[in-house]
Each structure stands twice: as structure tokens, then as C-alpha cells.
Amino acid sequence: MSTLAGKHIVLGLSGGIAAFKSAELCRALVKAGVTVQVVMTEAAEHFMTAVTLQALSGRPVYTSQWDPREANNMAHINLSREADAIVVAPASADFMAKLLHGGADELLSLMCLARPIDKVPLIVAPAMNREMWANPATQRNVAQLKADGIHVLDVGQGDQACGETGDGRMLEAEEILDDLEAFFSPKVLAGKSVLVTAGPTYEAIDPVRGITNLSSGKMGFAIARAARMAGADVTLIAGPVSLETPRGVKRVNVRSAHDMLQAVQAHVPDQGVFVATAAVADWRPANSADQKIKKDGSGQTPQLSFVENPDILATVAQSAAAQTGALFCVGFAAESHDLLAHATAKRLRKGVPLLVGNIGPATFGQDDNALLLVDASGARELPYASKQALAVQLIDDIAARLTR
Ligand code: C5P
């Protein structure tokens, strides 16, 4: 379940072409279980109608501080007191300048000023032309808003409505949703660095053929995302998969087990946690041909021989950092049967404090899974759920182990 479920968010729109993304954001928030109260400035109404946002939020939209629907005629007080957060998206350059100076000449800025600062966080998603964004005045304002405790989200990069290209567009709705989810997630891994391997490896036979393992990478990507939501600095070393990089996660793409080992060794110093979810190929062809091996019609098959790949997890688990407890290593085991017995044996063989078992064929490529957490004192089951929900539970479990 999303950390946003059950929250009440006031979604403020100031004037900007990115207002169309706010309609999507509103819909996504409602889908995540949020009650959304929309407040719009007059400028915002030039870009999007209140009718659309009322329909999407299921609540009448507020556009004026003189709204007679409020018995005490104090919409700015009433709306801000009931909110878990105020999110202004889009936040125009002008609106941010106004926030900075405590301007309050219309409902949205008035409400932001009147909010109880300690209880109701203010999150803004800037949206503007690249020159406006780069202007020292805007950059000064952003720095000061941050210093004032306002959460200023990043801007996107790319084509702008004006035809120019650069920094300043508003993040996409799902990116803002992700940042809001992260904002509300307990920061159980704050200050920690987490390294995750995910996906399969690919071992080339020749330039067009190779051997690989069944692995979508979904579990590892979900763990990287959950670790970032929990406040960690996350590096994800990914084998060949076609998954989007979780927001805020550094990704390093690799192909073979050998590449993966090198990338892990380059990044593992200074990490506090290593989670090896990758399905690393156990063997690679002893010789990879430079040119495509041709079928000559004789019925002869190529004679392949294999060599064993390095065991990345076992190698890291034997390092001084892991042995002294500075690095906490977590292994995964994809089994087809006898999960507890195999996972228990694998934990000892790999030399890791925690090994997570799952039934491989049941979960390959799926969005759901069930996990068995095996440590020195026994096993704990995380029952069938989405990989993202399981990842959050696993990260919580790991964080608790770090503080023991
Ligand atoms: O031995 P097996 O492949 O089942 O072990 C699975 C665990 O070991 C996973 O955590 C996987 O990422 C890791 N592993 C590894 N390097 C290998 C083989 C497995 O890091 N060569």
C-alpha cells in the first residue's frame, strides 16, 4: 500500500502550461488513496478549468479567498488546518517569488502563509521556461525557499511548450507522485548507502548468441526504489533488463557476470548494505567467438565448453567490510522446491547474515511474490504481496538489523 493512502493533500495550481499534468497528478493521488482538495489561482484557471479538477478530485475546487461556502469565510485557515501537506504544482516563477516574500493577495499564497509550518509541509513543483529557471532571481528564490523549509522538487529537462529545450519543465505526474511517496516514507535508512544488483547476466557465445537466466529484475528494482524511499543513497547495478530506473537511484548497466563483479567492486567501498538479487549466470562459455558461428548445413553442432563465473555475493561477503559488520550483505535464492532447506544451506555457503528465498518459477516476470527471510536464528515469511510492498518490508527488516 502506498505511504500516501489515507492522507489529505491540498493540491494548489498556479498559472502554467504544466497545469495539464496536475490533472493527471490529481487522478493519481486519488488512485493512491489520497483525498485531494484543489485550490487554484486565477492564472491557473486560464490553463485548466476548475470543472476538470472538481471531477477528478471529487470535491469542489476553491479559487477565491472570499468563498462564501466557508461558514467563517476563512478558507485559507480551514483548508490549511486539515491538510497533511500542501503541494503546489505547477509552481510558477511568480508564485515562488510571492511565497518567498510572504505575499498573500489570493487564496493559494494566503493559505501557504497561514499554514501551521511545523505540521503542514509545503512542497512545490516548479514549472517554467528554461531562461526563467536559470535566472539568478529564480535560483536565489529557490535557495531561500529551501532555507525556509519549503520542499522544492526538481525540475524536468527537455522540450518546453515555448519551443525551447532545457531545464525548467514540471516533473511528470508519476515522478511527483513518487517524490511525494518518498516524502511520506519513514526514513529508516537515512544516511546509509545501499548497493543492489538486479536482473540476469548475459554471457556471450558469439556476437548474436548467449546464455542467460530468467530474471525480470523487478524484485531488485523494487528493493532499490524502497531503499531510496527509506532515505538511502542507492546504487543499482543492473543486468540487461528493460525496466525504468527508480527515481533518485544511480544505475550502472552491465551485461556479463564479469562486468557485474567489476561494477560491484568499484562501488562497494563505503556502502552500508549490499543486496544481491541478480540472477548471475553460473557459467560462461570458455571462449566467446568474435564472429557469428555459422550453421554450415552439415548437422554438426558447435562444441561449447564452459567455465564457472565468479560468485559476486560470496566474494563481497568475504571482504573485510562484511566480516567486520561494516557492510551488511543480503543474498537471494530462487528455488523450485524445499525453499527453507535450500535457503538455509545457501545462507551458510554464501556466508551472509540474511538470505531471502523465493520460488523462482512462480515469480519470474510477475509483479507479486512471497519471500522467506532466513537468518542464523530461523526463518520469517513475508506472505504473497506485490514486489514493491515486499521490498518495503524487506528494507524495514534490514534497517532494524542495522540498529541491533
Ligand atoms: O548460488 P545461487 O546463484 O543460487 O545464489 C544466489 C545468490 O547469490 C543471489 O543473491 C545472487 O545474486 C548471488 N550470486 C552472485 N554471483 C554468482 C551467483 C550468485 O552474486 N555468480
CSV table of C-alpha atoms and ligand atoms in Angstrom, one decimal:
chain,number,residue,atom,x,y,z
A,1,MET,CA,0.0,0.0,0.0
A,2,SER,CA,1.2,3.5,-0.8
A,3,THR,CA,2.5,5.7,2.0
A,4,LEU,CA,0.1,8.2,0.6
A,5,ALA,CA,-3.0,6.2,1.4
A,6,GLY,CA,-5.3,8.0,3.8
A,7,LYS,CA,-3.5,11.3,3.5
A,8,HIS,CA,-5.3,14.6,2.8
A,9,ILE,CA,-3.4,16.8,0.4
A,10,VAL,CA,-4.3,20.3,-0.7
A,11,LEU,CA,-3.2,20.5,-4.4
A,12,GLY,CA,-2.5,24.1,-5.4
A,13,LEU,CA,-2.2,25.2,-9.0
A,14,SER,CA,-0.6,28.4,-10.0
A,15,GLY,CA,-0.5,29.6,-13.6
A,16,GLY,CA,1.5,27.5,-16.0
A,17,ILE,CA,1.0,25.3,-19.1
A,18,ALA,CA,2.1,22.3,-16.9
A,19,ALA,CA,-1.4,22.6,-15.3
A,20,PHE,CA,-2.4,19.7,-17.6
A,21,LYS,CA,0.0,17.5,-15.7
A,22,SER,CA,-1.7,18.5,-12.4
A,23,ALA,CA,-5.0,16.9,-13.7
A,24,GLU,CA,-3.1,13.6,-14.0
A,25,LEU,CA,-1.4,14.1,-10.7
A,26,CYS,CA,-4.8,14.7,-9.0
A,27,ARG,CA,-6.1,11.5,-10.5
A,28,ALA,CA,-3.0,9.5,-9.5
A,29,LEU,CA,-3.2,10.9,-5.9
A,30,VAL,CA,-6.9,9.9,-5.7
A,31,LYS,CA,-6.0,6.4,-7.0
A,32,ALA,CA,-3.3,6.1,-4.3
A,33,GLY,CA,-6.0,6.6,-1.7
A,34,VAL,CA,-5.4,10.4,-1.1
A,35,THR,CA,-8.2,12.8,-0.6
A,36,VAL,CA,-7.4,15.8,-2.7
A,37,GLN,CA,-8.6,19.4,-2.2
A,38,VAL,CA,-7.8,21.5,-5.1
A,39,VAL,CA,-7.1,25.3,-4.8
A,40,MET,CA,-6.4,27.3,-8.0
A,41,THR,CA,-5.1,30.8,-8.6
A,42,GLU,CA,-6.9,33.0,-11.2
A,43,ALA,CA,-3.9,32.5,-13.5
A,44,ALA,CA,-4.2,28.7,-13.2
A,45,GLU,CA,-7.8,28.9,-14.4
A,46,HIS,CA,-6.5,30.2,-17.7
A,47,PHE,CA,-4.8,26.9,-18.3
A,48,MET,CA,-7.2,24.4,-16.7
A,49,THR,CA,-10.8,24.6,-15.6
A,50,ALA,CA,-12.0,24.1,-12.1
A,51,VAL,CA,-14.6,21.7,-13.5
A,52,THR,CA,-12.0,19.2,-14.6
A,53,LEU,CA,-10.3,19.2,-11.3
A,54,GLN,CA,-13.5,19.0,-9.4
A,55,ALA,CA,-14.4,16.0,-11.4
A,56,LEU,CA,-11.0,14.3,-10.8
A,57,SER,CA,-10.8,15.1,-7.1
A,58,GLY,CA,-14.5,14.6,-6.4
A,59,ARG,CA,-14.5,17.9,-4.4
A,60,PRO,CA,-15.5,21.4,-5.2
A,61,VAL,CA,-12.4,23.5,-6.1
A,62,TYR,CA,-11.5,26.7,-4.2
A,63,THR,CA,-10.4,29.7,-6.3
A,64,SER,CA,-11.1,32.7,-4.0
A,65,GLN,CA,-10.4,33.8,-0.5
A,66,TRP,CA,-13.9,35.2,-0.5
A,67,ASP,CA,-15.5,31.8,-1.0
A,68,PRO,CA,-18.9,32.1,0.9
A,69,ARG,CA,-19.1,28.3,1.3
A,70,GLU,CA,-17.0,28.5,4.4
A,71,ALA,CA,-19.1,29.4,7.3
A,72,ASN,CA,-16.4,31.6,8.9
A,73,ASN,CA,-15.3,32.8,5.5
A,74,MET,CA,-11.7,31.7,6.3
A,75,ALA,CA,-10.9,29.2,3.6
A,76,HIS,CA,-7.2,29.9,4.0
A,77,ILE,CA,-7.4,28.8,7.6
A,78,ASN,CA,-9.8,25.9,7.3
A,79,LEU,CA,-8.1,24.3,4.2
A,80,SER,CA,-4.6,24.5,5.6
A,81,ARG,CA,-5.5,23.1,9.0
A,82,GLU,CA,-6.9,19.9,7.7
A,83,ALA,CA,-4.1,19.1,5.3
A,84,ASP,CA,-1.3,16.6,5.7
A,85,ALA,CA,0.6,18.6,3.1
A,86,ILE,CA,0.2,21.4,0.6
A,87,VAL,CA,1.5,20.6,-2.8
A,88,VAL,CA,1.8,23.4,-5.3
A,89,ALA,CA,2.1,22.0,-8.9
A,90,PRO,CA,2.7,23.9,-11.0
A,91,ALA,CA,4.6,26.4,-9.0
A,92,SER,CA,5.3,29.3,-11.4
A,93,ALA,CA,8.3,31.6,-11.0
A,94,ASP,CA,6.0,34.4,-9.9
A,95,PHE,CA,4.2,32.2,-7.3
A,96,MET,CA,7.6,31.1,-5.8
A,97,ALA,CA,8.7,34.8,-5.6
A,98,LYS,CA,5.4,35.5,-3.9
A,99,LEU,CA,5.9,32.7,-1.4
A,100,LEU,CA,9.4,33.9,-0.7
A,101,HIS,CA,8.1,37.3,0.4
A,102,GLY,CA,5.1,36.1,2.3
A,103,GLY,CA,2.7,37.6,-0.3
A,104,ALA,CA,-0.9,36.8,0.4
A,105,ASP,CA,-3.1,38.6,-2.1
A,106,GLU,CA,-5.1,35.5,-3.3
A,107,LEU,CA,-6.2,32.3,-1.6
A,108,LEU,CA,-3.4,29.9,-2.6
A,109,SER,CA,-0.5,32.1,-1.3
A,110,LEU,CA,-2.6,33.2,1.6
A,111,MET,CA,-3.2,29.6,2.6
A,112,CYS,CA,0.5,28.7,2.2
A,113,LEU,CA,1.4,31.7,4.5
A,114,ALA,CA,-1.3,30.8,7.0
A,115,ARG,CA,-0.4,27.1,7.3
A,116,PRO,CA,1.0,25.8,10.6
A,117,ILE,CA,4.6,25.5,9.5
A,118,ASP,CA,5.5,22.6,11.9
A,119,LYS,CA,2.5,20.5,11.0
A,120,VAL,CA,1.8,21.1,7.3
A,121,PRO,CA,4.7,20.7,4.9
A,122,LEU,CA,4.7,22.7,1.8
A,123,ILE,CA,6.0,21.0,-1.4
A,124,VAL,CA,6.4,22.9,-4.6
A,125,ALA,CA,6.9,21.6,-8.2
A,126,PRO,CA,8.5,24.4,-10.2
A,127,ALA,CA,7.4,24.8,-13.8
A,128,MET,CA,8.8,27.5,-16.2
A,129,ASN,CA,10.8,28.3,-19.2
A,130,ARG,CA,14.5,27.4,-19.1
A,131,GLU,CA,15.7,31.0,-19.0
A,132,MET,CA,13.3,31.9,-16.2
A,133,TRP,CA,14.5,28.8,-14.3
A,134,ALA,CA,18.2,29.7,-14.9
A,135,ASN,CA,17.7,33.3,-14.0
A,136,PRO,CA,19.7,34.2,-10.9
A,137,ALA,CA,16.5,35.7,-9.3
A,138,THR,CA,14.7,32.3,-9.6
A,139,GLN,CA,17.7,30.4,-8.4
A,140,ARG,CA,18.1,32.8,-5.4
A,141,ASN,CA,14.4,32.3,-4.6
A,142,VAL,CA,14.7,28.5,-4.8
A,143,ALA,CA,17.7,28.5,-2.4
A,144,GLN,CA,15.8,30.8,0.0
A,145,LEU,CA,12.6,28.8,-0.2
A,146,LYS,CA,14.6,25.7,0.7
A,147,ALA,CA,16.3,27.5,3.6
A,148,ASP,CA,12.8,28.5,4.8
A,149,GLY,CA,11.9,24.8,5.0
A,150,ILE,CA,9.9,24.5,1.8
A,151,HIS,CA,10.4,21.4,-0.2
A,152,VAL,CA,11.3,22.4,-3.7
A,153,LEU,CA,11.1,19.4,-6.1
A,154,ASP,CA,13.5,19.1,-9.0
A,155,VAL,CA,12.5,20.3,-12.5
A,156,GLY,CA,12.5,18.1,-15.6
A,157,GLN,CA,14.6,18.6,-18.6
A,158,GLY,CA,13.6,18.6,-22.3
A,159,ASP,CA,11.3,20.2,-24.8
A,160,GLN,CA,9.3,23.1,-23.5
A,161,ALA,CA,5.9,24.4,-24.5
A,162,CYS,CA,7.6,27.6,-25.8
A,163,GLY,CA,9.7,25.5,-28.3
A,164,GLU,CA,12.9,25.8,-26.4
A,165,THR,CA,14.8,22.9,-24.8
A,166,GLY,CA,16.3,22.8,-21.3
A,167,ASP,CA,15.7,22.7,-17.6
A,168,GLY,CA,12.5,24.0,-16.1
A,169,ARG,CA,9.6,21.9,-17.1
A,170,MET,CA,7.5,20.4,-14.4
A,171,LEU,CA,8.2,16.8,-13.4
A,172,GLU,CA,5.7,14.3,-14.9
A,173,ALA,CA,2.7,13.4,-12.6
A,174,GLU,CA,4.2,9.9,-11.8
A,175,GLU,CA,7.5,11.5,-10.9
A,176,ILE,CA,5.8,13.9,-8.5
A,177,LEU,CA,3.8,11.0,-7.1
A,178,ASP,CA,7.0,9.1,-6.5
A,179,ASP,CA,8.6,12.0,-4.7
A,180,LEU,CA,5.5,12.5,-2.6
A,181,GLU,CA,5.6,8.8,-1.7
A,182,ALA,CA,9.2,9.1,-0.7
A,183,PHE,CA,8.4,12.3,1.3
A,184,PHE,CA,5.9,10.4,3.4
A,185,SER,CA,8.0,7.2,3.8
A,186,PRO,CA,9.7,6.6,7.2
A,187,LYS,CA,13.5,7.4,6.7
A,188,VAL,CA,14.7,4.1,8.2
A,189,LEU,CA,17.8,4.1,6.1
A,190,ALA,CA,18.7,7.8,6.3
A,191,GLY,CA,22.4,8.4,5.9
A,192,LYS,CA,23.0,4.8,4.6
A,193,SER,CA,24.4,3.7,1.3
A,194,VAL,CA,22.8,0.7,-0.4
A,195,LEU,CA,24.2,-1.3,-3.3
A,196,VAL,CA,21.7,-3.5,-5.2
A,197,THR,CA,22.4,-6.0,-8.0
A,198,ALA,CA,19.4,-6.9,-10.2
A,199,GLY,CA,18.4,-8.7,-13.3
A,200,PRO,CA,20.1,-11.5,-15.2
A,201,THR,CA,23.6,-11.5,-16.6
A,202,TYR,CA,24.2,-12.4,-20.3
A,203,GLU,CA,27.2,-14.5,-21.3
A,204,ALA,CA,28.1,-14.2,-25.0
A,205,ILE,CA,28.7,-17.3,-27.1
A,206,ASP,CA,29.3,-15.1,-30.1
A,207,PRO,CA,28.1,-11.6,-31.2
A,208,VAL,CA,24.5,-12.7,-31.7
A,209,ARG,CA,24.0,-15.6,-29.1
A,210,GLY,CA,24.5,-16.1,-25.5
A,211,ILE,CA,23.2,-17.8,-22.3
A,212,THR,CA,21.3,-16.0,-19.6
A,213,ASN,CA,19.0,-16.6,-16.7
A,214,LEU,CA,15.3,-16.0,-16.3
A,215,SER,CA,15.0,-12.8,-14.3
A,216,SER,CA,12.9,-9.6,-15.0
A,217,GLY,CA,14.9,-7.6,-12.4
A,218,LYS,CA,11.6,-6.4,-10.9
A,219,MET,CA,12.4,-7.5,-7.3
A,220,GLY,CA,15.8,-5.9,-7.3
A,221,PHE,CA,14.4,-2.7,-8.8
A,222,ALA,CA,11.6,-2.6,-6.2
A,223,ILE,CA,14.2,-3.0,-3.5
A,224,ALA,CA,16.3,-0.2,-4.9
A,225,ARG,CA,13.2,2.0,-5.0
A,226,ALA,CA,12.2,1.1,-1.5
A,227,ALA,CA,15.7,1.8,-0.2
A,228,ARG,CA,15.6,5.3,-1.8
A,229,MET,CA,12.2,5.9,-0.3
A,230,ALA,CA,13.7,5.0,3.1
A,231,GLY,CA,16.2,7.8,2.6
A,232,ALA,CA,19.3,5.7,1.5
A,233,ASP,CA,21.7,6.7,-1.2
A,234,VAL,CA,21.2,3.9,-3.7
A,235,THR,CA,23.3,2.4,-6.5
A,236,LEU,CA,21.7,-0.2,-8.7
A,237,ILE,CA,23.9,-2.5,-10.8
A,238,ALA,CA,21.5,-3.9,-13.4
A,239,GLY,CA,22.0,-6.7,-15.9
A,240,PRO,CA,20.2,-6.4,-19.3
A,241,VAL,CA,16.5,-5.6,-18.4
A,242,SER,CA,14.1,-3.1,-19.9
A,243,LEU,CA,12.9,-1.5,-16.6
A,244,GLU,CA,12.8,2.2,-15.8
A,245,THR,CA,15.4,3.3,-13.3
A,246,PRO,CA,13.7,4.1,-10.0
A,247,ARG,CA,13.7,7.9,-9.3
A,248,GLY,CA,16.7,9.1,-7.4
A,249,VAL,CA,18.6,5.9,-7.9
A,250,LYS,CA,22.1,5.7,-9.6
A,251,ARG,CA,22.1,3.0,-12.2
A,252,VAL,CA,25.0,1.2,-13.7
A,253,ASN,CA,24.2,-1.1,-16.6
A,254,VAL,CA,26.3,-4.3,-17.1
A,255,ARG,CA,26.0,-7.4,-19.2
A,256,SER,CA,28.1,-10.3,-18.0
A,257,ALA,CA,28.8,-11.6,-14.6
A,258,HIS,CA,32.4,-10.4,-15.0
A,259,ASP,CA,31.2,-6.9,-15.7
A,260,MET,CA,28.8,-7.1,-12.7
A,261,LEU,CA,31.6,-8.2,-10.4
A,262,GLN,CA,33.8,-5.3,-11.6
A,263,ALA,CA,31.0,-2.8,-11.1
A,264,VAL,CA,30.2,-4.1,-7.7
A,265,GLN,CA,33.8,-4.0,-6.6
A,266,ALA,CA,34.1,-0.4,-7.9
A,267,HIS,CA,31.0,0.7,-5.9
A,268,VAL,CA,31.0,-1.4,-2.8
A,269,PRO,CA,33.6,0.6,-0.8
A,270,ASP,CA,31.7,3.0,1.6
A,271,GLN,CA,28.4,1.1,1.2
A,272,GLY,CA,26.5,0.0,4.4
A,273,VAL,CA,24.3,-2.6,2.7
A,274,PHE,CA,24.7,-4.9,-0.2
A,275,VAL,CA,21.6,-6.7,-1.6
A,276,ALA,CA,22.4,-9.2,-4.3
A,277,THR,CA,19.1,-10.0,-6.1
A,278,ALA,CA,20.8,-10.5,-9.5
A,279,ALA,CA,20.4,-13.9,-11.2
A,280,VAL,CA,24.0,-14.3,-12.1
A,281,ALA,CA,24.8,-16.9,-14.7
A,282,ASP,CA,26.8,-19.7,-13.0
A,283,TRP,CA,28.8,-20.4,-16.1
A,284,ARG,CA,30.0,-18.6,-19.2
A,285,PRO,CA,31.3,-20.0,-22.5
A,286,ALA,CA,35.1,-20.7,-22.1
A,287,ASN,CA,35.6,-18.9,-25.4
A,288,SER,CA,33.3,-16.3,-26.9
A,289,ALA,CA,33.7,-16.1,-30.7
A,290,ASP,CA,34.4,-12.7,-32.2
A,291,GLN,CA,32.3,-13.6,-35.2
A,292,LYS,CA,28.9,-15.3,-35.6
A,293,ILE,CA,29.3,-19.1,-35.5
A,294,LYS,CA,27.8,-20.2,-38.8
A,295,LYS,CA,25.5,-23.2,-39.3
A,296,ASP,CA,27.1,-25.0,-42.3
A,297,GLY,CA,24.3,-27.5,-43.0
A,298,SER,CA,26.3,-30.5,-42.1
A,299,GLY,CA,24.3,-31.1,-38.9
A,300,GLN,CA,27.5,-30.5,-36.8
A,301,THR,CA,26.8,-28.6,-33.6
A,302,PRO,CA,29.3,-26.3,-32.0
A,303,GLN,CA,31.2,-27.8,-29.2
A,304,LEU,CA,30.8,-25.4,-26.3
A,305,SER,CA,32.6,-25.6,-23.1
A,306,PHE,CA,32.0,-23.5,-20.0
A,307,VAL,CA,33.9,-22.0,-17.1
A,308,GLU,CA,32.5,-21.0,-13.8
A,309,ASN,CA,31.7,-17.4,-13.2
A,310,PRO,CA,32.9,-15.6,-10.0
A,311,ASP,CA,30.4,-15.7,-7.1
A,312,ILE,CA,29.9,-12.0,-6.6
A,313,LEU,CA,27.9,-12.2,-3.4
A,314,ALA,CA,30.3,-14.7,-1.8
A,315,THR,CA,33.3,-12.6,-2.8
A,316,VAL,CA,31.8,-9.4,-1.2
A,317,ALA,CA,30.7,-11.4,1.9
A,318,GLN,CA,34.3,-12.4,2.5
A,319,SER,CA,35.6,-8.8,2.3
A,320,ALA,CA,36.9,-7.1,5.4
A,321,ALA,CA,34.0,-4.7,5.5
A,322,ALA,CA,31.4,-7.5,5.5
A,323,GLN,CA,33.4,-9.6,8.0
A,324,THR,CA,33.7,-6.7,10.5
A,325,GLY,CA,29.9,-5.9,10.2
A,326,ALA,CA,30.5,-2.5,8.4
A,327,LEU,CA,28.8,-3.9,5.4
A,328,PHE,CA,25.5,-5.9,5.8
A,329,CYS,CA,25.1,-8.5,3.0
A,330,VAL,CA,21.8,-9.9,1.8
A,331,GLY,CA,21.6,-12.8,-0.7
A,332,PHE,CA,18.7,-14.1,-2.6
A,333,ALA,CA,17.8,-17.6,-3.6
A,334,ALA,CA,15.4,-18.6,-6.4
A,335,GLU,CA,14.5,-22.2,-5.8
A,336,SER,CA,11.9,-24.5,-7.3
A,337,HIS,CA,11.2,-26.6,-4.1
A,338,ASP,CA,12.3,-27.1,-0.5
A,339,LEU,CA,12.7,-23.4,0.0
A,340,LEU,CA,13.6,-23.4,3.7
A,341,ALA,CA,16.2,-26.2,3.4
A,342,HIS,CA,17.9,-24.7,0.3
A,343,ALA,CA,17.8,-21.1,1.5
A,344,THR,CA,19.3,-22.2,4.9
A,345,ALA,CA,22.1,-24.1,3.2
A,346,LYS,CA,22.7,-21.2,0.7
A,347,ARG,CA,23.0,-18.7,3.5
A,348,LEU,CA,25.8,-20.7,5.1
A,349,ARG,CA,27.5,-21.4,1.8
A,350,LYS,CA,27.5,-17.7,0.8
A,351,GLY,CA,28.5,-16.5,4.3
A,352,VAL,CA,25.8,-13.9,4.6
A,353,PRO,CA,23.7,-12.9,7.7
A,354,LEU,CA,20.4,-12.8,5.8
A,355,LEU,CA,19.3,-14.8,2.8
A,356,VAL,CA,15.9,-14.3,1.1
A,357,GLY,CA,14.3,-17.3,-0.5
A,358,ASN,CA,11.6,-17.2,-3.2
A,359,ILE,CA,10.1,-19.8,-5.5
A,360,GLY,CA,11.7,-18.7,-8.8
A,361,PRO,CA,9.3,-20.2,-11.4
A,362,ALA,CA,6.3,-18.8,-9.6
A,363,THR,CA,7.6,-15.3,-9.6
A,364,PHE,CA,9.7,-14.8,-12.7
A,365,GLY,CA,8.4,-11.7,-14.6
A,366,GLN,CA,5.5,-11.3,-12.2
A,367,ASP,CA,4.6,-8.3,-10.1
A,368,ASP,CA,3.9,-10.4,-7.0
A,369,ASN,CA,6.0,-12.6,-4.9
A,370,ALA,CA,6.3,-14.2,-1.4
A,371,LEU,CA,9.6,-14.2,0.5
A,372,LEU,CA,11.2,-16.3,3.2
A,373,LEU,CA,13.8,-14.4,5.3
A,374,VAL,CA,16.4,-16.8,6.7
A,375,ASP,CA,19.0,-15.8,9.3
A,376,ALA,CA,21.0,-17.6,12.0
A,377,SER,CA,18.1,-17.8,14.3
A,378,GLY,CA,15.4,-19.1,11.9
A,379,ALA,CA,13.0,-18.0,9.2
A,380,ARG,CA,10.3,-15.5,8.7
A,381,GLU,CA,7.8,-15.5,5.9
A,382,LEU,CA,6.7,-12.3,4.1
A,383,PRO,CA,3.4,-13.5,2.6
A,384,TYR,CA,2.3,-13.1,-1.0
A,385,ALA,CA,2.1,-9.4,-2.0
A,386,SER,CA,3.3,-7.0,-4.6
A,387,LYS,CA,7.1,-6.9,-5.1
A,388,GLN,CA,7.0,-3.3,-4.1
A,389,ALA,CA,5.2,-4.0,-0.9
A,390,LEU,CA,7.6,-6.8,-0.1
A,391,ALA,CA,10.6,-4.6,-0.9
A,392,VAL,CA,9.4,-2.1,1.7
A,393,GLN,CA,9.0,-4.8,4.3
A,394,LEU,CA,12.5,-6.2,3.5
A,395,ILE,CA,14.1,-2.8,3.7
A,396,ASP,CA,12.3,-2.3,7.1
A,397,ASP,CA,13.7,-5.6,8.2
A,398,ILE,CA,17.2,-4.8,7.1
A,399,ALA,CA,17.1,-1.4,8.7
A,400,ALA,CA,16.1,-3.0,12.0
A,401,ARG,CA,19.0,-5.4,11.8
A,402,LEU,CA,21.4,-2.5,11.3
A,403,THR,CA,20.4,-0.9,14.6
A,404,ARG,CA,20.5,-4.1,16.6
B,1,C5P,O1,24.1,-19.8,-5.9
B,1,C5P,P1,22.9,-19.0,-6.4
B,1,C5P,O2,23.1,-18.4,-7.7
B,1,C5P,O3,21.6,-19.7,-6.2
B,1,C5P,O4,22.9,-17.8,-5.3
B,1,C5P,C1,22.0,-16.8,-5.4
B,1,C5P,C2,22.6,-15.6,-4.7
B,1,C5P,O5,24.0,-15.4,-5.0
B,1,C5P,C3,21.9,-14.3,-5.2
B,1,C5P,O6,22.0,-13.4,-4.1
B,1,C5P,C4,22.8,-13.9,-6.3
B,1,C5P,O7,22.7,-12.5,-6.6
B,1,C5P,C5,24.2,-14.3,-5.8
B,1,C5P,N1,25.1,-14.7,-6.8
B,1,C5P,C6,26.2,-13.9,-7.1
B,1,C5P,N2,27.2,-14.4,-8.0
B,1,C5P,C7,27.0,-15.5,-8.6
B,1,C5P,C8,25.9,-16.4,-8.4
B,1,C5P,C9,25.0,-15.9,-7.5
B,1,C5P,O8,26.4,-12.8,-6.6
B,1,C5P,N3,27.9,-15.9,-9.5
